[in-house]
XYZ file of C-alpha atoms in Angstrom:
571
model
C 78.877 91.313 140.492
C 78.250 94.527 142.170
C 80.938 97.064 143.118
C 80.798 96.559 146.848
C 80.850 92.749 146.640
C 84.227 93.171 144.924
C 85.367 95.522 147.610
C 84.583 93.181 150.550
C 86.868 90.098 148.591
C 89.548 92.425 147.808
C 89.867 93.155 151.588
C 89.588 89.992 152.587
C 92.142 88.763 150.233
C 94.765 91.912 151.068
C 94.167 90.649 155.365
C 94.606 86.967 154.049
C 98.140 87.730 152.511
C 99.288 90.199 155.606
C 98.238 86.948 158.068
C 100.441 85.548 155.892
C 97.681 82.601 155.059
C 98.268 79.713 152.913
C 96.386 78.585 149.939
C 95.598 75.580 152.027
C 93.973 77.399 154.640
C 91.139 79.114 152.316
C 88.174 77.706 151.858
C 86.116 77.836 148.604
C 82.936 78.892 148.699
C 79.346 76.906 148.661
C 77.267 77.710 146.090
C 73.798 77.240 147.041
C 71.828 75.291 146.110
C 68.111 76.684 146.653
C 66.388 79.607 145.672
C 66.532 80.702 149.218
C 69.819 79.860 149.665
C 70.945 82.201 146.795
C 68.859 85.209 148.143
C 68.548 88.331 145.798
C 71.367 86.477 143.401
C 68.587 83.988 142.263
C 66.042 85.527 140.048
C 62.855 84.011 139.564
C 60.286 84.180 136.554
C 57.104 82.129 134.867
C 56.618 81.064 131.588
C 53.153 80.483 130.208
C 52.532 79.451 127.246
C 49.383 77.749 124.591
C 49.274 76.408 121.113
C 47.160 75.449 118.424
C 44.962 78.015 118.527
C 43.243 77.065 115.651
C 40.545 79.932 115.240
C 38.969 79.444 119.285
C 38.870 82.964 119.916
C 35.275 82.595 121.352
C 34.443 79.771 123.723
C 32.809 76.658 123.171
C 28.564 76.345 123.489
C 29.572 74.824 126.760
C 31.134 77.748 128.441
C 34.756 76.100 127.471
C 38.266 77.915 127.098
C 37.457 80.978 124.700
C 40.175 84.191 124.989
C 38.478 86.221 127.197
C 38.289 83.857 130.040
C 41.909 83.078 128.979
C 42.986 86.910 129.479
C 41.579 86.906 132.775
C 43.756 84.227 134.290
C 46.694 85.223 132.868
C 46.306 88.432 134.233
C 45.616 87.183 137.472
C 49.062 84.737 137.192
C 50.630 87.618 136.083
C 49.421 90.111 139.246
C 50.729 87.127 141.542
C 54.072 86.554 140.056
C 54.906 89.972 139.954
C 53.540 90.724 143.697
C 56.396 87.997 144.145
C 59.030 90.265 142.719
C 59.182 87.940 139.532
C 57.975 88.764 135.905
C 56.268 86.658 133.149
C 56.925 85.865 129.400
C 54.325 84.350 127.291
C 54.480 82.148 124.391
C 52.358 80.474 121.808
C 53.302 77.442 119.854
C 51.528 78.602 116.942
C 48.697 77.180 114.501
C 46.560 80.605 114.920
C 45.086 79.849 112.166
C 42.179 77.252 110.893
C 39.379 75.306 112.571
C 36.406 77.512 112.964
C 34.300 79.200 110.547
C 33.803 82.623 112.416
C 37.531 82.889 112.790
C 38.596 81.225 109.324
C 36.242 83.615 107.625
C 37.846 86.236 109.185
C 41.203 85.799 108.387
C 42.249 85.156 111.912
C 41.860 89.086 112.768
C 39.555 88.369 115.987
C 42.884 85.670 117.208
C 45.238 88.156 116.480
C 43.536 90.710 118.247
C 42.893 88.697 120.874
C 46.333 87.418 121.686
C 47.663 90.900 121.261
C 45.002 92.380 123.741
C 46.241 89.502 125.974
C 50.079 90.215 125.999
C 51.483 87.164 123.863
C 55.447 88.255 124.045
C 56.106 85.996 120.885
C 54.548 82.865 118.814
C 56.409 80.430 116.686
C 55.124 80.197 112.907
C 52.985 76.858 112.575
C 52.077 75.224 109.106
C 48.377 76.858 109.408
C 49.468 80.364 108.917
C 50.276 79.183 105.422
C 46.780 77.572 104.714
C 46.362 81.331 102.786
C 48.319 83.651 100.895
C 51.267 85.271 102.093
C 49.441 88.828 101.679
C 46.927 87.387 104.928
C 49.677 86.826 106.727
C 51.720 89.571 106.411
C 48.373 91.475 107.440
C 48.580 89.203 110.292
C 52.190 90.161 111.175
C 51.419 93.735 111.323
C 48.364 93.072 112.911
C 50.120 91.545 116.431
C 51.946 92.776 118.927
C 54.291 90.609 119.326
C 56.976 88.998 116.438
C 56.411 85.861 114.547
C 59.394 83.909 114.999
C 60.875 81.092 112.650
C 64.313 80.215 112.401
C 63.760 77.853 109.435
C 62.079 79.200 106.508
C 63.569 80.653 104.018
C 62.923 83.013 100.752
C 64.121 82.436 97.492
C 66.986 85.429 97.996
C 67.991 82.900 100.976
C 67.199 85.615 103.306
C 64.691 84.588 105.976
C 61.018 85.033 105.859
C 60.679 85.972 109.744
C 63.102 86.454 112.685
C 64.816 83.756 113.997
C 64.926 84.550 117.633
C 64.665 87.507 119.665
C 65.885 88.745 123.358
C 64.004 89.578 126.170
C 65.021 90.532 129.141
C 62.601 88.879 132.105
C 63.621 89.875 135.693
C 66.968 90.768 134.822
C 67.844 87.278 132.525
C 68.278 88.065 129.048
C 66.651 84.929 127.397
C 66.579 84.263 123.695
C 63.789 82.608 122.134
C 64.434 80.832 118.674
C 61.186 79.745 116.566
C 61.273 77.279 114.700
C 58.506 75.447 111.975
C 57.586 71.597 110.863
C 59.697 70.365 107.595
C 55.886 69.074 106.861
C 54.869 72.540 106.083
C 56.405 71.904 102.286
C 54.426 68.148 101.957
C 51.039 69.501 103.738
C 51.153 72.858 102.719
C 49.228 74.866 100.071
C 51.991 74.918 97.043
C 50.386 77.656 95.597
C 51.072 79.913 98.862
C 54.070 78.358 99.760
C 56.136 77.817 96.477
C 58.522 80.300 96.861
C 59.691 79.614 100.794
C 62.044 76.630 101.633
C 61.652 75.060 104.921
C 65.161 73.542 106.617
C 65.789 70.903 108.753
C 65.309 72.736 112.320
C 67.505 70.953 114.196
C 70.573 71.940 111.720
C 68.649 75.532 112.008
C 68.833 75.789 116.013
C 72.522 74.593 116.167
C 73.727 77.625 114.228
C 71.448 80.455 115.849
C 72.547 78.649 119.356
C 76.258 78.973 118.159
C 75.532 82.986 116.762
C 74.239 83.733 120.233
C 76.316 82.035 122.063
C 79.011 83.653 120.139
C 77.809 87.146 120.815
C 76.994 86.724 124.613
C 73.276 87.797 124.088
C 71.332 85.931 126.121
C 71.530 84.327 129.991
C 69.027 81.026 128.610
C 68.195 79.961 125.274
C 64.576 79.006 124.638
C 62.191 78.066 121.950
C 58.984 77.849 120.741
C 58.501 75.787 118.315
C 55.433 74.025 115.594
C 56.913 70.321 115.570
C 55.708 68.243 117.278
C 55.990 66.112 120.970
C 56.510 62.479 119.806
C 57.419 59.934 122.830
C 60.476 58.859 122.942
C 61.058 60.728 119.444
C 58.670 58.306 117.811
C 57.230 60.760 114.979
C 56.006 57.964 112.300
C 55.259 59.754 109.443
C 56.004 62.930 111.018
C 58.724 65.085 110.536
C 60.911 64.917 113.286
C 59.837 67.236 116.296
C 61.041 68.584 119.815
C 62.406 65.790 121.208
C 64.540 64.793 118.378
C 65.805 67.689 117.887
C 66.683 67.905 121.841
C 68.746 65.411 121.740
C 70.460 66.672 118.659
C 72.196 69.373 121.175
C 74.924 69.019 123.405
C 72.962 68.995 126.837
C 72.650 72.350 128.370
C 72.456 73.991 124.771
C 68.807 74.480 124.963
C 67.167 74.853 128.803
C 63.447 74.914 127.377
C 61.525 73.990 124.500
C 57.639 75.671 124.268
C 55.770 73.453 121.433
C 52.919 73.010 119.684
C 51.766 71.102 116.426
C 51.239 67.436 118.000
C 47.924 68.976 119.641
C 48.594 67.114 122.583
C 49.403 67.938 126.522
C 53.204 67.029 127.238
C 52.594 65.255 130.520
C 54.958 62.259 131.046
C 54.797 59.590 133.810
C 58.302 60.348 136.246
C 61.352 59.284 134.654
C 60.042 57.617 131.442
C 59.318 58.769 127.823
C 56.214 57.324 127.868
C 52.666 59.573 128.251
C 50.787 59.654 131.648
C 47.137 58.895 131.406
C 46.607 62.981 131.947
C 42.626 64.263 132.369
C 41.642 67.981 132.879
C 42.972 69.094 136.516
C 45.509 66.586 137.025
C 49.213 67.404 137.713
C 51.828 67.169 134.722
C 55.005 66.100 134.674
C 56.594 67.657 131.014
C 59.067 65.857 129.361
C 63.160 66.777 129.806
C 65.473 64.959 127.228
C 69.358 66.152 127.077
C 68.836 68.532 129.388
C 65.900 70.403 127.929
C 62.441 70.491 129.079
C 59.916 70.375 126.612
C 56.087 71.576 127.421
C 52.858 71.798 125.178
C 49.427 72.741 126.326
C 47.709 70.327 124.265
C 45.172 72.407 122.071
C 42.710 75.810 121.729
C 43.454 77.275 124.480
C 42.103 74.678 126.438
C 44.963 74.960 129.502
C 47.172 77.332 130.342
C 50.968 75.789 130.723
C 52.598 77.365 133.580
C 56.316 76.760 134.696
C 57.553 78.831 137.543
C 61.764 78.979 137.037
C 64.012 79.581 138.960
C 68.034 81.253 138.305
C 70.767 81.421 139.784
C 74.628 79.905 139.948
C 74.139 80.505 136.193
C 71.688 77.416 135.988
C 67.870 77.066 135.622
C 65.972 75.616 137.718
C 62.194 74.622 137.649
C 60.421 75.415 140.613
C 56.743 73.963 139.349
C 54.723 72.923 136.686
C 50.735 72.726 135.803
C 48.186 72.878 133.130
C 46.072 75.065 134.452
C 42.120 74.211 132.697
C 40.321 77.171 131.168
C 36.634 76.169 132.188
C 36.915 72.729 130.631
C 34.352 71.168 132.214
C 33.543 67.291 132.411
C 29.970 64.880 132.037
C 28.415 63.722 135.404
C 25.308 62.811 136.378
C 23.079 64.153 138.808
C 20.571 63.203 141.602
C 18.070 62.742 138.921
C 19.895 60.613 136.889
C 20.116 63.514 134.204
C 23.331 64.099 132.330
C 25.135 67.488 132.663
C 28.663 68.891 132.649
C 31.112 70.333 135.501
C 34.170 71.945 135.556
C 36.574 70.815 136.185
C 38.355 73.389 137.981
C 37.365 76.658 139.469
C 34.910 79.174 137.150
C 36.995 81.702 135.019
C 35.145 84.715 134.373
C 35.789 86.008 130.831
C 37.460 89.205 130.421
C 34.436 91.930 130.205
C 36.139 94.203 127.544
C 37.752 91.743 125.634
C 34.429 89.691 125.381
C 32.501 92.579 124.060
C 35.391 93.063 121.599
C 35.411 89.832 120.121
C 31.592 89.552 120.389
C 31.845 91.810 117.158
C 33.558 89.209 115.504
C 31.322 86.457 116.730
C 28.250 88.007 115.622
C 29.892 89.076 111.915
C 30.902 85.328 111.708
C 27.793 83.743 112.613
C 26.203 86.110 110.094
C 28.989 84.518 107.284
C 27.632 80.878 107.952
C 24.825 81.283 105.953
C 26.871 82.500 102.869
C 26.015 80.195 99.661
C 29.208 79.173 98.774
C 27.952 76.697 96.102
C 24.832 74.481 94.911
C 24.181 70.898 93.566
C 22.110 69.884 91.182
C 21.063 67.023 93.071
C 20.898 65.332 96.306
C 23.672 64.585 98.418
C 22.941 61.872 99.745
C 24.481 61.566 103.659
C 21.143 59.514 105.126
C 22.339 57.489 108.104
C 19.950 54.670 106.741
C 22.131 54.917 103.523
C 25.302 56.346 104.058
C 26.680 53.401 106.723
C 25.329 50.724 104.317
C 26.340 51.854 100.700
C 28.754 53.861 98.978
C 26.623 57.366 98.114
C 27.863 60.587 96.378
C 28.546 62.646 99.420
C 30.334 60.213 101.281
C 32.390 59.522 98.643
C 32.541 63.364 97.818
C 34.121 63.962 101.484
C 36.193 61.328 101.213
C 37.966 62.956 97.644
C 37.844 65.810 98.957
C 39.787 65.340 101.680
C 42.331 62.896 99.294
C 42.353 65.970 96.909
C 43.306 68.654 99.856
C 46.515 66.797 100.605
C 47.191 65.408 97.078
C 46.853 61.848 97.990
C 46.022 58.688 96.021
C 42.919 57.359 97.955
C 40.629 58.483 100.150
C 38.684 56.825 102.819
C 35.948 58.413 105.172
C 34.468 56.778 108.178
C 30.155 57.231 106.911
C 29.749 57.688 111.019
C 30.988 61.375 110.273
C 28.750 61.952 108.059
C 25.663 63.191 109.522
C 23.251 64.770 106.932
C 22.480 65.418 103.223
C 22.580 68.198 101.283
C 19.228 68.832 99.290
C 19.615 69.941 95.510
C 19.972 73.676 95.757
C 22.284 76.015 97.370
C 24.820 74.764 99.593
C 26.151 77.615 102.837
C 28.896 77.026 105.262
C 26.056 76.152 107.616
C 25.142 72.301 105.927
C 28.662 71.914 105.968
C 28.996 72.039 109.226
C 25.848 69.891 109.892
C 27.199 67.052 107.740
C 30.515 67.205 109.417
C 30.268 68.814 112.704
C 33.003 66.938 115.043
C 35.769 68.487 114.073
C 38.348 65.598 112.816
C 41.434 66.031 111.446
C 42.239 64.975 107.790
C 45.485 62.738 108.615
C 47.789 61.505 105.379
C 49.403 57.864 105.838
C 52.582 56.814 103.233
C 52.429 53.118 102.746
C 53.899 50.335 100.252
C 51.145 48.630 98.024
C 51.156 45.651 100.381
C 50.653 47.520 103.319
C 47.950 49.581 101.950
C 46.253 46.179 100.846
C 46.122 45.653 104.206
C 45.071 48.347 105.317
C 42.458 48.356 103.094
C 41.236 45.106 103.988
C 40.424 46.140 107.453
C 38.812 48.789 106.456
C 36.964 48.357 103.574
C 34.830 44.444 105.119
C 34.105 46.703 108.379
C 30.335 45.854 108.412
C 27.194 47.789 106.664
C 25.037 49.719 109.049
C 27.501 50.621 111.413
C 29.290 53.948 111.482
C 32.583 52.342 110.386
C 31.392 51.359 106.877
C 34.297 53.067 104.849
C 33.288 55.743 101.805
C 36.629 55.076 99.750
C 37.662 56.873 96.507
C 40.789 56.336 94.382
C 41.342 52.765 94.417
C 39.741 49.677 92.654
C 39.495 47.182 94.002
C 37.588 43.407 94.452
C 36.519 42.886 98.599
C 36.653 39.318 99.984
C 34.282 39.984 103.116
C 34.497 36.017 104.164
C 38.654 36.071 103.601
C 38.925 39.651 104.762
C 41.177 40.456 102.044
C 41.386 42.755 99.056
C 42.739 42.505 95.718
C 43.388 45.851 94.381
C 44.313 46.834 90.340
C 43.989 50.207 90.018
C 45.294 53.016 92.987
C 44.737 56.655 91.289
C 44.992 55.745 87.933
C 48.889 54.325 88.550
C 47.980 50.965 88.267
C 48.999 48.934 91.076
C 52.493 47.529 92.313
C 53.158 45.784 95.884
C 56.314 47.357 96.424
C 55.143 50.906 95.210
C 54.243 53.869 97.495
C 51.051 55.167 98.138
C 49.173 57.998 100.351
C 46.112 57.775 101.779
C 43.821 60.033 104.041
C 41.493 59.150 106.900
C 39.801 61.260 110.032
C 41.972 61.333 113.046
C 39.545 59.499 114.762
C 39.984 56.712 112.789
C 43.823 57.039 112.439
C 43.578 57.056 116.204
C 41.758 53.711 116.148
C 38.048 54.894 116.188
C 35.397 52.994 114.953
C 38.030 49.286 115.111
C 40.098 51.074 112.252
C 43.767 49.974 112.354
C 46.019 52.427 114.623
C 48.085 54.020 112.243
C 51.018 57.089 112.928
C 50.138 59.460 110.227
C 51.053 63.057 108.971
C 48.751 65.332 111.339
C 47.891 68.142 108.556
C 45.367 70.167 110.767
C 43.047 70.321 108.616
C 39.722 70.164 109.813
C 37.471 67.948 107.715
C 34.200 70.920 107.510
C 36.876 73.434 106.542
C 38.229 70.898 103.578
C 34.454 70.140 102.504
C 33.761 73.928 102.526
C 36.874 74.856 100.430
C 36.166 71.972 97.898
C 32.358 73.166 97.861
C 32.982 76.721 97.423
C 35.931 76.220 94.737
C 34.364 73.557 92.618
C 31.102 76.202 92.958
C 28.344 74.332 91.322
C 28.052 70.504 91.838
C 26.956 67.652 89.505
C 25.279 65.342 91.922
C 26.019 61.818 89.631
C 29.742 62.655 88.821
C 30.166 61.208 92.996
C 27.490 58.096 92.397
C 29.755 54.781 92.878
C 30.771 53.379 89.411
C 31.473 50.575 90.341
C 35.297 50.431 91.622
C 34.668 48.396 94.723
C 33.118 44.903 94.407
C 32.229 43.063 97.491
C 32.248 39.155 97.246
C 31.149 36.460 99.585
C 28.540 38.810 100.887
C 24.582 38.448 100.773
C 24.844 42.269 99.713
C 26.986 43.609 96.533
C 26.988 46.994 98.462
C 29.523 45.603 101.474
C 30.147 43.072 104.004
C 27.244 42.436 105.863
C 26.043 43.207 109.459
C 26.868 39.814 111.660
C 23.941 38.566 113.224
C 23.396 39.687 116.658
């Protein structure tokens, strides 16, 4: 309250007592209730914010997202808020780390220097930035400009590995921001990086650093940006709990905003619901409020830009709009001639000259990398499409342990649609890697009970040869019924087999997500990308003995013209 204002009521109060007015003659006040209303007492700033970086420094071969292009609009968003007399903070859900080969092989730097160059005010710690040693990321750390912030993880001196929150003051609101990190980070996470950290429950985590800033009147709002997770209507499956849970953990009003990342998808609810709208590129997006909190993520890569204009004043927040603002996504059409092509979606973006020609060096130096050897086989690797979707071969069953092995589960099973190519005897670069796996999948881990998995496993394994959904499985043995559709299983990773035991089991996200007539399931989203698994397994392992990945016989198909599956239904 400024000096004079507290003039003018002290006057007014001392010629209300001389009139000798009673109590019941004054009239409170009305607050108002609009921006406008409030005047120069409401203060208005934007939050933008991404997530899930995941190594997309440079943009796609069609001209998509990329961080120059992304540097330009937020510069121009930032111009136009502050030609408004308002100010912006930006955030980043985290997940830096992991999905491309230029970046990957880079440790990141061209990301970090990216997102620095950009003006990132703060990031929350994902699960990624663990997928290498602490040393890289402490190089990381000092390499930004901006902190790494997570409230939950822990050394073994029980100090904490980064900061929990910090303050910023944005247009004259102090607003903290409290990070916070997935519990799945210990389950999905390299033990051999992460061994010595501990990783709370966040939502026990957020209710004391609400209560220590609270307690100390630093901050106007609380916000925070967070690697968890936006499950509908708190419906995580075999997910840790993420933001929504933990909003309604709160008492309402304890948290105003929650910036997320993690679930790698855009927060964009139909009105009044907890269920997902049907968003596409360009549409307008609703994000999700629960207990008082609203909770945003800009799906993935940099592919949007989440912008929510806010409003503040009578000591309460107040959001004034809300987009996803497309960074040259662009969309298939067809033109005159009948010829495919793509359009954006949106208007053109033109990338950031400097910043382009900075990360071009890294671009370049990455390409280069992708024809490092990083192992060779002995023999063929056999990923034919004439074989591989009609019989179990030694890569496909090779992708599918590797991917088992990554996440230390008991079976593996790997669509033989995404696998695209073999590998001839020889050397093996990062560069047949990515041609036998270039989509881009996710390896997801499922928990199930041996019955479950048995059923699973039916559906999977009499999916029909010569199709891209013939399953490459490893780990389990087991005897296929292709007319019954059932399986009987004896062995699962060498633990025998019980139905009321528990059992993990990978499988692509496209498949988890119901690609290819899989079963939908609600699995553990580790992030990892299934060329970057392949590459790590190639280039530890070093040299490969092609026969050690022939079939040996642990699935047996019955009531099937083939003993190599369930065969194709006549047409």
């Amino acid at each position: 309250m400024s000096h004079k204002l507290m003039k003018g009521m002290l006057a007014t109060a001392v010629l209300m007592a001389l009139a000798g007015c009673n109590d019941s003659d004054v009239k409170e006040p009305v607050a108002p209730t609009t921006c406008a209303e409030a005047g120069d007492a409401c203060q208005t700033f934007t939050v933008l914010h991404t997530n899930d970086n995941h190594g997309r420094f440079w943009e796609s071969k069609d001209g998509e997202y990329g961080m120059a292009a992304r540097k330009t609009l937020i510069d121009q968003i930032r111009n136009e808020v502050e030609n408004n007399g308002g100010e912006v903070l930006l955030l980043s859900g985290g997940d830096i780390n992991t999905g491309v080969p230029e970046s990957d092989l880079q440790d990141a730097v061209p990301d970090f220097i990216g997102m620095s160059k950009i003006g990132y005010d703060a990031m929350a710690v994902g699960n990624h930035e663990f997928d290498n040693p602490l040393n890289v990321l402490d190089m990381q750390r000092q390499l930004a400009d901006f902190p790494f912030l997570s409230a939950n993880i822990y050394k073994a001196d029980g100090t904490r590995y980064f900061d929990a929150y910090k303050v910023f003051e944005v247009n004259g609101v102090r607003i903290a921001v409290v990070g916070l990190t997935t519990e799945d980070t210990a389950k999905i996470g390299n033990p051999e990086f992460i061994s010595e950290l501990t990783f709370t429950d966040p939502k026990e985590e957020v209710a004391k650093v609400i209560k220590e800033i609270k307690d100390g009147n630093k901050a106007d709002l609380i916000f925070a940006v967070t690697h968890m997770g936006h499950y509908a209507d708190a419906q995580n499956g075999s997910n840790a709990p993420g933001d929504v849970a933990m909003a309604r953990s709160l008492n309402a009003g304890d948290l105003q905003l929650v910036i997320g990342g993690h679930s790698q998808n855009p927060v964009c609810m139909e009105a009044g619901t907890n269920n997902y709208a049907d968003f596409k590129p360009g549409d307008e997006c609703t994000p999700d409020q629960q207990n008082g909190t609203w909770i945003m993520q800009a799906h993935e890569w940099g592919k949007y830009v989440g912008r929510a204009d806010f409003e503040y004043f009578n000591g309460e927040l107040h959001l004034a709009s809300y987009k996803l603002i497309p960074v040259n996504l662009k969309m298939s059409a067809v033109d005159e001639g009948g010829n495919k092509i793509k359009v954006l979606v949106a208007d053109a973006i033109e990338p950031d000259a400097e910043l382009k020609e900075l990360l071009q060096y890294y671009q370049d130096k990455g390409q280069a990398s992708l024809d490092e050897v990083i192992a060779s086989t002995d023999g063929r690797l056999e990923g034919d499409r004439a074989l591989v979707r009609n019989e179990q071969t030694n890569l496909g069953r090779l992708i599918a342990m590797a991917q088992a092995v990554k996440v230390k589960a008991d079976v593996g099973v790997m669509n033989s649609g995404g696998v695209r190519a073999s590998i001839d005897a020889g050397d093996i670069s990062y560069r047949d890697v990515l041609t036998v796996q270039p989509f881009g999948n996710m390896v997801t881990l499922s928990t199930m009970t041996g019955t479950e998995l048995a059923e699973y496993l039916a559906a999977v394994a009499t999916m029909q040869r010569g199709s891209g959904a013939y399953a490459q499985i490893t780990g389990v043995k087991m005897t296929v019924d292709c007319t019954a559709k059932t399986v009987d299983i004896s062995d699962v990773n060498g633990k025998g087999f019980a139905a009321d035991a528990s059992y993990t089991f990978t499988v692509p996200s496209f498949n988890a997500a119901g690609g290819d007539g899989y079963p939908k399931l609600a699995p553990v989203q580790t992030g990892y990308v299934d060329a970057d698994v392949l590459y790590e397994f190639f280039k530890t392992k070093g040299s490969i003995k092609a026969t050690d990945y022939n079939p040996v016989g642990d699935i047996v198909y019955t009531n099937s013209n083939s003993p190599l599956g369930c065969e194709v239904t006549a047409q």
